[in-house]
Amino acid sequence: MLILGIESSCDETGVALVQSAGSGVPLLRAHALHSQIEMHQAYGGVVPELASRDHIRRVLPLTRAVLEQSGSTLPDVDVVAYTRGPGLAGALLVGSGVACALGAALNKPVLGIHHLEGHLLSPFLSADPPQFPFVALLVSGGHTQLMRVDGVGRYTLLGESIDDAAGEAFDKSAKLLGLGYPGGPALARLAEQGNPVAFKLPRPLLHSGNLDFSFSGLKTAVLTQAKKLGDELDARKADLAASTQAAIVEVLVKKSLSALNQTGLQRLVVAGGVGANRSLREQLNAACGQRRVRVHYPELDLCTDNGAMIAMAAAMRLQAGVEQSHRNYAFDVKPRWPLQSLDGH
Ligand code: KG4
Ligand code: ZN
């Protein structure tokens, strides 16, 4: 079965083709991506209206590109999957509208996919796919969640951020340091040259006894520190970036270990854009290695938003029998949609 996946929930248009056969892990046949980062950079953040218009421009050329890459044609597609939510409503409507139009024109079924389920299952596209059950650390620009995952669609929320997401903490701190948008990767790059213990920054909820996170106080602490440095800020920016990253990473690592302890599980899956962070990967690998816990990540280029994870999640949902694709082309989207409300067996 050939599945076309379309992602358009935020500032990346992603299209991919995934092939599934029998009960084996589905295979990525082709994927193509257009990032809008450059377009939004001038505004210091995502402008929803511009995002929607750009998705409209990109989605069909990207679809042609993946068909060409894989040597297939539109009639070869068996199911059209798209991101149904959560995300920007207008942006989601582009992907769902195009998916439903393609489905209707080809008389093929469609399937709306949860964006975070896409991230969660993206490590199954790697050379070393995980096995269920596992603890998942979902760290994206909009979400920070620890989940117990027992199978496709079987997600139990263990803890989440009560305010800013980890990616947001990276982005907002980076903005305060004048590193532009999106700041996460820029802050991480600068942090490589800095001293992570140069500044004492808060580790919110580290000892809260539960698995919730809070990152909004961190950006205030970074701002206070930046103001205190005044003219010295430029010379100490790398140290402040490294200290900020260290605070975020320490909380993510400690809470992930607590989730593993609490559930007794021996496998951790890390997904979402912040999962690309090198320091997070190094520290998780070191801490989990000591405890004989296996850690799985998506391939680096599939950590941030992409169409492959959407096609993959559709393939796995269909394979697991937790959902049927359908020919109802009413392209309703869900800008807010809790992951744990999905069905599973
Ligand atoms: O998963 P994603 O592409 O989009 C959402 O679904 O939100 O995640 C984007 C987030 C942004 O906040 C970005 O700054 C962050 O992931 N990010 C990183 C790195 N690469 C992306 N944060 C820290 N270090 C990185 N290397
Ligand atoms: Zn995402």
Short mmCIF file of C-alpha atoms and ligand atoms in Angstrom, two decimals:
data_model
loop_
_atom_site.label_atom_id
_atom_site.label_comp_id
_atom_site.label_asym_id
_atom_site.label_seq_id
_atom_site.Cartn_x
_atom_site.Cartn_y
_atom_site.Cartn_z
CA MET A 1 0.00 0.00 0.00
CA LEU A 2 1.40 3.37 -1.04
CA ILE A 3 0.60 6.28 1.29
CA LEU A 4 1.06 9.92 0.40
CA GLY A 5 1.58 12.09 3.51
CA ILE A 6 1.15 15.86 3.63
CA GLU A 7 2.32 18.04 6.55
CA SER A 8 1.36 21.72 6.72
CA SER A 9 0.64 22.45 10.38
CA CYS A 10 3.14 25.29 10.89
CA ASP A 11 6.09 26.65 8.92
CA GLU A 12 7.22 23.60 6.96
CA THR A 13 5.51 22.04 3.97
CA GLY A 14 6.38 18.35 3.88
CA VAL A 15 5.26 15.65 1.46
CA ALA A 16 6.31 11.99 1.48
CA LEU A 17 5.51 8.54 0.16
CA VAL A 18 5.61 5.53 2.48
CA GLN A 19 5.08 1.95 1.36
CA SER A 20 3.61 -0.62 3.71
CA ALA A 21 3.28 -4.33 3.11
CA GLY A 22 2.01 -7.02 5.50
CA SER A 23 3.13 -6.57 9.08
CA GLY A 24 6.69 -5.32 8.41
CA VAL A 25 7.83 -1.80 9.34
CA PRO A 26 6.62 0.53 6.52
CA LEU A 27 9.35 1.95 4.26
CA LEU A 28 10.04 5.55 3.29
CA ARG A 29 10.07 5.76 -0.52
CA ALA A 30 10.60 9.52 -0.93
CA HIS A 31 10.22 12.77 0.95
CA ALA A 32 10.50 16.47 0.13
CA LEU A 33 10.36 19.52 2.33
CA HIS A 34 10.12 23.26 2.02
CA SER A 35 10.96 25.32 5.10
CA GLN A 36 9.45 28.79 5.40
CA ILE A 37 12.01 29.89 7.99
CA GLU A 38 13.60 32.48 5.73
CA MET A 39 10.23 34.04 4.93
CA HIS A 40 9.23 34.40 8.60
CA GLN A 41 12.67 35.53 9.76
CA ALA A 42 11.97 39.17 8.92
CA TYR A 43 9.06 39.11 11.41
CA GLY A 44 10.83 37.28 14.24
CA GLY A 45 8.23 34.50 14.27
CA VAL A 46 5.66 32.61 12.20
CA VAL A 47 3.05 34.82 10.50
CA PRO A 48 0.05 32.46 10.11
CA GLU A 49 -1.44 34.11 7.02
CA LEU A 50 1.88 34.04 5.18
CA ALA A 51 2.40 30.44 6.26
CA SER A 52 -0.93 29.34 4.75
CA ARG A 53 -0.28 31.11 1.45
CA ASP A 54 3.17 29.59 1.17
CA HIS A 55 1.84 26.07 1.85
CA ILE A 56 -0.55 26.61 -1.08
CA ARG A 57 2.40 27.49 -3.34
CA ARG A 58 4.54 24.54 -2.26
CA VAL A 59 2.37 21.52 -1.70
CA LEU A 60 1.73 20.42 -5.31
CA PRO A 61 5.30 20.95 -6.57
CA LEU A 62 6.54 18.92 -3.58
CA THR A 63 3.99 16.21 -4.35
CA ARG A 64 5.27 16.05 -7.95
CA ALA A 65 8.84 15.85 -6.62
CA VAL A 66 8.18 12.82 -4.39
CA LEU A 67 6.28 11.02 -7.15
CA GLU A 68 9.20 11.60 -9.49
CA GLN A 69 11.80 10.56 -6.88
CA SER A 70 10.02 7.27 -6.28
CA GLY A 71 9.11 6.60 -9.90
CA SER A 72 5.39 6.53 -9.12
CA THR A 73 2.36 8.37 -10.43
CA LEU A 74 -0.68 9.78 -8.61
CA PRO A 75 -2.92 6.78 -9.45
CA ASP A 76 -0.38 4.52 -7.65
CA VAL A 77 -1.27 6.25 -4.37
CA ASP A 78 -3.65 4.14 -2.25
CA VAL A 79 -4.29 6.52 0.67
CA VAL A 80 -3.76 10.27 1.10
CA ALA A 81 -2.81 11.19 4.68
CA TYR A 82 -2.59 14.73 6.01
CA THR A 83 -1.97 16.53 9.29
CA ARG A 84 -5.38 17.23 10.80
CA GLY A 85 -4.04 19.00 13.91
CA PRO A 86 -2.85 20.45 16.17
CA GLY A 87 -1.42 23.52 14.47
CA LEU A 88 -2.35 26.77 12.75
CA ALA A 89 -5.91 26.47 11.45
CA GLY A 90 -5.29 28.13 8.08
CA ALA A 91 -2.11 26.17 7.49
CA LEU A 92 -3.80 22.87 8.39
CA LEU A 93 -6.66 23.68 6.00
CA VAL A 94 -4.23 23.86 3.08
CA GLY A 95 -2.89 20.34 3.63
CA SER A 96 -6.27 18.85 4.42
CA GLY A 97 -7.92 20.65 1.48
CA VAL A 98 -5.31 19.42 -0.98
CA ALA A 99 -5.37 15.89 0.48
CA CYS A 100 -9.15 15.69 0.25
CA ALA A 101 -9.17 17.14 -3.28
CA LEU A 102 -6.58 14.57 -4.39
CA GLY A 103 -8.53 11.80 -2.66
CA ALA A 104 -11.80 12.84 -4.30
CA ALA A 105 -10.21 13.24 -7.75
CA LEU A 106 -8.47 9.85 -7.55
CA ASN A 107 -11.36 8.17 -5.74
CA LYS A 108 -8.93 7.16 -3.01
CA PRO A 109 -9.52 7.28 0.75
CA VAL A 110 -8.00 9.91 3.03
CA LEU A 111 -6.81 9.86 6.63
CA GLY A 112 -6.28 12.82 9.01
CA ILE A 113 -3.26 12.36 11.27
CA HIS A 114 -2.32 13.87 14.64
CA HIS A 115 0.89 15.88 14.21
CA LEU A 116 2.36 14.71 17.53
CA GLU A 117 1.61 11.08 16.73
CA GLY A 118 3.67 11.70 13.60
CA HIS A 119 6.61 12.92 15.72
CA LEU A 120 6.11 10.07 18.20
CA LEU A 121 6.26 7.38 15.51
CA SER A 122 9.01 9.06 13.43
CA PRO A 123 11.79 6.92 15.02
CA PHE A 124 10.17 3.95 13.24
CA LEU A 125 11.58 5.49 10.05
CA SER A 126 15.14 5.15 11.39
CA ALA A 127 17.55 2.31 10.73
CA ASP A 128 17.08 1.17 14.34
CA PRO A 129 13.32 1.30 15.01
CA PRO A 130 12.09 0.89 18.62
CA GLN A 131 9.72 -1.74 19.94
CA PHE A 132 6.64 -1.13 22.07
CA PRO A 133 6.22 -0.37 24.93
CA PHE A 134 8.38 2.70 25.53
CA VAL A 135 8.50 6.08 27.24
CA ALA A 136 8.36 8.95 24.75
CA LEU A 137 9.82 12.38 25.35
CA LEU A 138 8.04 14.68 22.90
CA VAL A 139 9.89 17.96 22.65
CA SER A 140 8.72 20.30 19.93
CA GLY A 141 8.18 24.01 19.51
CA GLY A 142 4.67 23.79 20.92
CA HIS A 143 4.71 20.73 23.20
CA THR A 144 6.76 19.10 25.93
CA GLN A 145 5.25 15.81 27.02
CA LEU A 146 6.27 12.52 28.55
CA MET A 147 4.10 9.66 27.32
CA ARG A 148 3.83 5.99 28.02
CA VAL A 149 3.37 4.32 24.65
CA ASP A 150 2.03 0.75 24.65
CA GLY A 151 1.25 0.55 20.96
CA VAL A 152 -0.11 2.56 18.05
CA GLY A 153 -2.81 4.83 19.46
CA ARG A 154 -2.17 3.68 23.04
CA TYR A 155 -0.77 6.80 24.64
CA THR A 156 -0.88 7.67 28.33
CA LEU A 157 0.19 11.16 29.31
CA LEU A 158 2.68 11.01 32.20
CA GLY A 159 3.51 14.70 32.41
CA GLU A 160 3.70 17.87 30.34
CA SER A 161 4.70 21.49 30.42
CA ILE A 162 2.36 23.70 32.37
CA ASP A 163 3.53 26.76 30.40
CA ASP A 164 6.19 27.14 27.68
CA ALA A 165 7.37 24.15 25.68
CA ALA A 166 11.09 23.23 25.63
CA GLY A 167 11.39 24.46 22.03
CA GLU A 168 9.72 27.70 23.04
CA ALA A 169 12.23 28.09 25.89
CA PHE A 170 15.06 27.69 23.37
CA ASP A 171 13.40 30.09 20.89
CA LYS A 172 12.44 32.79 23.39
CA SER A 173 15.83 32.75 25.15
CA ALA A 174 17.52 32.93 21.75
CA LYS A 175 15.40 35.93 20.82
CA LEU A 176 16.42 37.68 24.05
CA LEU A 177 20.04 37.06 23.07
CA GLY A 178 19.41 38.52 19.61
CA LEU A 179 19.89 35.21 17.82
CA GLY A 180 16.89 35.53 15.49
CA TYR A 181 14.19 33.03 14.61
CA PRO A 182 13.92 30.13 15.08
CA GLY A 183 16.43 30.45 17.83
CA GLY A 184 16.73 26.84 19.00
CA PRO A 185 19.40 25.67 16.56
CA ALA A 186 21.21 29.05 16.74
CA LEU A 187 21.31 28.96 20.54
CA ALA A 188 22.54 25.36 20.43
CA ARG A 189 25.32 26.34 18.00
CA LEU A 190 26.46 29.26 20.15
CA ALA A 191 26.28 27.10 23.28
CA GLU A 192 28.99 24.82 21.84
CA GLN A 193 31.49 27.65 22.43
CA GLY A 194 30.28 28.56 25.91
CA ASN A 195 30.61 27.37 29.49
CA PRO A 196 27.42 25.60 30.66
CA VAL A 197 28.09 26.34 34.34
CA ALA A 198 28.98 30.02 33.87
CA PHE A 199 25.56 31.23 35.04
CA LYS A 200 23.25 29.70 37.60
CA LEU A 201 19.82 29.47 35.98
CA PRO A 202 16.68 27.90 37.48
CA ARG A 203 15.69 24.26 36.85
CA PRO A 204 11.93 24.67 37.31
CA LEU A 205 9.95 21.76 38.80
CA LEU A 206 13.10 19.60 38.87
CA HIS A 207 12.19 18.29 42.31
CA SER A 208 8.43 18.63 42.00
CA GLY A 209 7.91 14.89 42.45
CA ASN A 210 5.79 14.70 39.32
CA LEU A 211 6.61 14.61 35.61
CA ASP A 212 5.39 18.09 34.70
CA PHE A 213 7.65 20.78 33.28
CA SER A 214 7.71 24.57 33.50
CA PHE A 215 9.99 26.67 31.32
CA SER A 216 8.50 30.16 31.40
CA GLY A 217 10.58 31.26 34.42
CA LEU A 218 13.76 30.39 32.57
CA LYS A 219 13.39 33.08 29.92
CA THR A 220 12.80 35.67 32.68
CA ALA A 221 16.00 34.51 34.37
CA VAL A 222 17.87 34.75 31.05
CA LEU A 223 16.50 38.27 30.52
CA THR A 224 17.51 39.34 34.04
CA GLN A 225 21.00 37.91 33.53
CA ALA A 226 21.33 39.59 30.12
CA LYS A 227 20.33 42.96 31.62
CA LYS A 228 22.77 42.51 34.48
CA LEU A 229 25.58 41.90 32.02
CA GLY A 230 24.82 45.10 30.09
CA ASP A 231 27.78 45.97 27.87
CA GLU A 232 29.45 42.70 28.78
CA LEU A 233 26.64 40.66 27.20
CA ASP A 234 28.29 40.31 23.80
CA ALA A 235 31.44 38.87 25.30
CA ARG A 236 29.48 36.46 27.54
CA LYS A 237 26.70 35.48 25.13
CA ALA A 238 28.09 32.02 24.42
CA ASP A 239 28.32 31.33 28.18
CA LEU A 240 24.74 32.47 28.71
CA ALA A 241 23.55 30.36 25.76
CA ALA A 242 25.40 27.32 27.12
CA SER A 243 23.97 27.86 30.62
CA THR A 244 20.44 28.18 29.20
CA GLN A 245 20.79 25.01 27.17
CA ALA A 246 22.22 23.20 30.20
CA ALA A 247 19.19 24.16 32.31
CA ILE A 248 16.68 22.94 29.69
CA VAL A 249 18.60 19.75 28.98
CA GLU A 250 19.07 18.87 32.66
CA VAL A 251 15.34 19.11 33.34
CA LEU A 252 14.47 17.05 30.23
CA VAL A 253 17.01 14.35 31.11
CA LYS A 254 16.06 14.07 34.82
CA LYS A 255 12.32 13.95 34.12
CA SER A 256 12.82 11.34 31.39
CA LEU A 257 14.77 9.18 33.85
CA SER A 258 11.99 9.60 36.44
CA ALA A 259 9.43 8.52 33.83
CA LEU A 260 11.50 5.42 33.07
CA ASN A 261 11.76 4.63 36.81
CA GLN A 262 8.07 5.20 37.35
CA THR A 263 6.96 2.97 34.47
CA GLY A 264 9.73 0.39 34.84
CA LEU A 265 10.24 0.57 31.06
CA GLN A 266 13.68 0.11 29.48
CA ARG A 267 13.20 2.06 26.26
CA LEU A 268 13.06 5.78 25.59
CA VAL A 269 12.01 7.43 22.34
CA VAL A 270 12.85 11.09 21.81
CA ALA A 271 10.90 12.99 19.17
CA GLY A 272 10.19 16.54 18.02
CA GLY A 273 12.46 19.38 16.93
CA VAL A 274 14.40 19.70 20.21
CA GLY A 275 15.31 16.01 19.79
CA ALA A 276 17.87 17.27 17.25
CA ASN A 277 19.79 19.00 20.07
CA ARG A 278 23.25 17.47 20.37
CA SER A 279 23.71 18.15 24.06
CA LEU A 280 20.33 16.58 24.86
CA ARG A 281 21.29 13.49 22.86
CA GLU A 282 24.72 13.20 24.51
CA GLN A 283 23.35 13.52 28.02
CA LEU A 284 20.41 11.21 27.47
CA ASN A 285 22.71 8.61 25.89
CA ALA A 286 25.13 8.83 28.82
CA ALA A 287 22.44 8.64 31.54
CA CYS A 288 20.46 5.89 29.81
CA GLY A 289 23.60 3.93 28.93
CA GLN A 290 24.40 3.62 32.64
CA ARG A 291 20.91 2.25 33.28
CA ARG A 292 20.88 -0.09 30.27
CA VAL A 293 18.01 1.84 28.77
CA ARG A 294 17.88 1.97 24.95
CA VAL A 295 17.29 5.43 23.48
CA HIS A 296 15.82 5.85 19.99
CA TYR A 297 15.77 9.04 17.94
CA PRO A 298 14.39 9.89 14.54
CA GLU A 299 17.00 10.49 11.82
CA LEU A 300 18.29 14.07 12.28
CA ASP A 301 16.48 15.41 9.19
CA LEU A 302 13.20 13.88 10.40
CA CYS A 303 13.30 15.43 13.92
CA THR A 304 11.64 18.65 12.81
CA ASP A 305 8.35 18.77 10.89
CA ASN A 306 8.15 16.65 7.75
CA GLY A 307 5.71 14.68 5.61
CA ALA A 308 7.41 11.33 6.18
CA MET A 309 6.23 11.12 9.80
CA ILE A 310 2.65 11.81 8.70
CA ALA A 311 2.69 9.10 6.01
CA MET A 312 4.38 6.75 8.51
CA ALA A 313 1.81 7.38 11.25
CA ALA A 314 -0.98 6.73 8.72
CA ALA A 315 0.69 3.50 7.59
CA MET A 316 1.10 2.31 11.19
CA ARG A 317 -2.48 3.23 12.19
CA LEU A 318 -3.88 1.34 9.22
CA GLN A 319 -1.56 -1.62 9.79
CA ALA A 320 -2.49 -1.81 13.49
CA GLY A 321 -6.17 -1.67 12.54
CA VAL A 322 -6.86 1.20 14.94
CA GLU A 323 -8.33 3.27 12.13
CA GLN A 324 -9.81 3.02 8.65
CA SER A 325 -9.18 5.51 5.88
CA HIS A 326 -12.43 6.88 4.44
CA ARG A 327 -13.99 8.70 1.51
CA ASN A 328 -15.50 11.52 3.53
CA TYR A 329 -13.77 14.51 2.01
CA ALA A 330 -15.10 17.10 4.47
CA PHE A 331 -11.73 18.52 5.37
CA ASP A 332 -12.28 19.46 8.99
CA VAL A 333 -9.14 20.24 10.97
CA LYS A 334 -8.42 20.24 14.69
CA PRO A 335 -6.12 23.14 15.62
CA ARG A 336 -6.30 21.94 19.26
CA TRP A 337 -6.30 18.19 19.71
CA PRO A 338 -4.95 16.25 22.73
CA LEU A 339 -2.85 13.26 21.68
CA GLN A 340 -4.16 11.02 24.43
CA SER A 341 -7.69 11.32 22.99
CA LEU A 342 -6.67 9.10 20.04
CA ASP A 343 -8.05 5.58 19.89
CA GLY A 344 -6.01 2.42 20.16
CA HIS A 345 -6.50 -1.19 21.18
O1 KG4 B 1 8.88 19.63 16.02
P1 KG4 B 1 9.17 20.94 15.45
O2 KG4 B 1 9.82 21.02 14.10
O3 KG4 B 1 7.88 21.83 15.32
C1 KG4 B 1 6.80 21.76 16.16
O4 KG4 B 1 5.98 20.83 15.99
O5 KG4 B 1 6.75 22.64 17.03
O6 KG4 B 1 10.05 21.70 16.53
C2 KG4 B 1 10.54 22.98 16.32
C3 KG4 B 1 11.29 23.39 17.58
C4 KG4 B 1 11.67 24.86 17.56
O7 KG4 B 1 11.35 25.40 18.81
C5 KG4 B 1 13.19 24.82 17.34
O8 KG4 B 1 13.86 25.91 17.88
C6 KG4 B 1 13.54 23.54 18.06
O9 KG4 B 1 12.50 22.64 17.72
N1 KG4 B 1 14.85 22.98 17.61
C7 KG4 B 1 15.93 22.90 18.41
C8 KG4 B 1 16.97 22.35 17.63
N2 KG4 B 1 16.47 22.12 16.37
C9 KG4 B 1 15.17 22.51 16.39
N3 KG4 B 1 16.11 23.25 19.70
C10 KG4 B 1 17.32 23.04 20.24
N4 KG4 B 1 18.36 22.51 19.55
C11 KG4 B 1 18.24 22.17 18.26
N5 KG4 B 1 19.28 21.65 17.61
ZN ZN B 2 6.19 19.37 14.96
#
